[in-house]
Amino acid sequence: MEIGRQHDPTRRRPRLLPATGALGPHRVARARRLIPIYGLLLPGMLLYGVWAAYPLISSFVLSFTDWNLVKPTSFVGLDNYTRAFGDPLFWRSLSSTLGYTVVTVAGQLALGLGAALLLNQRIPGRSVLRLIYYLPVITSWVIVSLVFLYLYNGQAGALNWFLKDVLGVIDQNVAWLAEPSTALWAIAVLGIWKGIGWTMVVFLAGLQAVPDELYEAASMDGAGTWARFRYITLPFLRATSTFLLVVLTIGGFNAFISIFVMSSAATGTIGGPLNSTDVALTYMWKQAFTEIDLGYGAALSFLLAGAIGLVSVVEFRLIRRQEAA
Amino acid sequence: MKSRSVTRSLALLAAVPLVLSACLGTAASPAPTAAPPSVAPAPSAGAPTPSPEVSGTVTFWNGYAADGDEIKTFTEVVLPAFAAQYPHVTVEHQEIPYDDLRQKLVTGLAGGTLPDVLRADIIWVPEFADQGALLALDEEMSDFAELTGGMFEGPVSTNKWGDHYYGLPLDTNTRVLFYNTGVFEEAGVSAAPTTIEELEAAMAKVKTALGADHYGYAEGGTGPWSILPWVWSFGGGITDEDLTAATGTLNGPGTVAAVTKLQDWLDKGYLSPSILGGGLATSEQFGNDQAAMILEGPWMPGIFKNQFPSLEYDYATVPAGPGGSASVVGGEDIVVFKATQNKEAALAFTRFMVSEEAQLAMGKIGQMPVLASLAGNAELPDYYPMFQEQLKTAKARTPVPSWPKIDEAVSNAVLKALRGETEVQAALDEAATAVDALLAGN
């Protein structure tokens, strides 16, 4: 092609172009530059279109219908959305989602930062310890959910054995996953435990950016450990923390597998006992797959997406204001 | 005994706000509840003549268990036998874990990627029939009456929705009393209890002899499948005969008495706390001698054989209360989806699955046959007669499309009552109102 091109009259576009032809070579050059770029992006964009954009748009359309698979579907306008606002179980699932998110985000940030600070020290076996802390992150949700299911068992669980027989702080076994007052928080502990490693790694990366000279200078000026942490480490970690806060919040809102596996195995009901572990996604899942009420499920998913967007914006704003202050 | 102090003021009625706005079907047509198996020697629903002219591919979703012998027997015995009769039909058997089957079906319904033939939980048939997804087999099969004439009536009735039958029964089961003979001996219980009074006496003896962490009886939850045998034994139920209302039945004296009794047993430590959830599986407690009695189905002996090879136990019918000895009918039906591209082959395969040959092969490994002609067959497991005896009085769960919601409403109400958060009567009143609304929505 490269050789033949010179002899190919149709390729000599500039001559065929009208008066503005002077721009021609630029256009050709631009096209030559862009075509490979778009060409390479195309497969990804097609995949995104088929697997993300199309389902997104079609489920948005669905959310205005009463689609329940086979029966004729009709448009019901905003009915699904108004129904959601009047659905106490949906509100309850949202508030459980919020509680779960607050607890797991705070827990992961605090413990992840702690682990990062400790494993940033020059101690023997540091790499091995980092690996061990990271292991839960790469373990399957289903597997760890099943493991925690055994730990929390009300008749034979290791947690009861530890609290009752070793520490003696409880005198009766507790069925952690069957008590409406403990079930969600027991699952949140799993969420925190599983996320510490990842948060730690991101914090460790942030800590690398802190120049050692600053610590040395501060030490010479008489700053103690706390002052060095408060006035050097924390400000340097601000961007990292913002990133983590937003990503972990979205993760909290999307909690599903652990709750699905543990609540159904422990109580026979997804979101059980007595809806106490129903979060937004499990409630949505039940609308779609248990109740076969897909229009309503779709509407709930857009309300949740809206809630996540809102919370993320609020988080960004709060942090920006803090930075400006 | 448990930390019940933390009250849940937010405890909400499970199903009321979820009433489907869509008018699901018309008036609930009463599908007959399980009737005693017909005793008349029925004509054999045996093998049809080989039809080499039927051809094509049939996909079959079944949820047969991979950890037992079910898939093995199906693929190594049943499918080859079918292939011998229909050499030009290929059956595509897809291994789907039973717990994933429902989600897979809903996805399939949505995406138009359904199988041709499905082994469906009996409780799904009204729902999918109401959706208009199933072929009415009594219209499609000219020999439908002849086929069902040789089957037990109870399982056949689970295929009826409205005016038609949408499937054929494939396997049936019910729960009977399993009692741990070792524990009975240790506690000084000489025979299986036949009445509620004898049951209570046996549970008391077990508690006295074995003490804390040991229970007379273990149950795995508060849902209808778990509690209905007791509810029926006390003369209660979920709905009236016509399936139109729950008020008067679900909150009637029989159901209230049953739930009150369960609460009493739980408080006395006769009943394992596993009924509230979060504990050990009932089979595990039974196998570890922690529970003297459980109600279980015909698939359990095979599992016990592998998990607890030295476990010694025996079977009895559910102890009788004022309402007699009652249990709950389970099992699967075989249905054909309307969307099938190969109706003739799908129907041929469906017919084969209820033939004596296929029924006997699957029957040997715990899938109780639905053919009257196989009752008492010497090749079938020796524990079947007890289950067949129980099936004479066993009843089906309410066959209505809104069953999943009714199930959750009942389960939550009984759980609240047993946890002591709500009075039994109040909890059941609340549930009855919710179920009334769900039934009206049908």
XYZ file of N, CA, C and O in Angstrom, chain B residues 13 129 148 169 219 301 362 386 406 411 430:
44
model
N -44.178 -5.484 58.369
C -44.950 -6.484 57.684
C -44.265 -6.813 56.376
O -43.912 -5.936 55.610
N -47.092 -21.236 34.939
C -48.286 -21.427 34.120
C -49.046 -20.111 34.018
O -49.515 -19.724 32.948
N -51.879 -40.057 33.325
C -52.090 -39.641 34.713
C -52.949 -40.640 35.475
O -52.905 -40.675 36.698
N -46.346 -35.114 36.921
C -45.497 -35.274 38.098
C -44.281 -36.126 37.745
O -44.383 -37.053 36.950
N -35.593 -28.326 64.019
C -36.224 -27.829 62.801
C -35.319 -26.735 62.248
O -34.582 -26.098 63.007
N -31.616 -40.521 53.491
C -30.849 -41.726 53.823
C -29.560 -41.845 53.018
O -28.520 -42.239 53.559
N -34.628 -43.763 38.479
C -34.438 -42.627 39.373
C -34.974 -42.950 40.769
O -34.496 -42.429 41.774
N -42.751 -46.125 54.299
C -43.099 -45.155 55.330
C -43.491 -43.811 54.696
O -44.425 -43.152 55.125
N -46.086 -15.301 50.024
C -46.830 -15.892 51.140
C -45.849 -16.633 52.048
O -45.886 -16.515 53.272
N -43.266 -17.124 57.185
C -41.982 -17.372 57.835
C -41.627 -16.260 58.821
O -41.227 -16.523 59.961
N -51.502 -10.436 61.691
C -50.819 -9.545 60.757
C -50.507 -10.283 59.449
O -50.748 -9.779 58.352
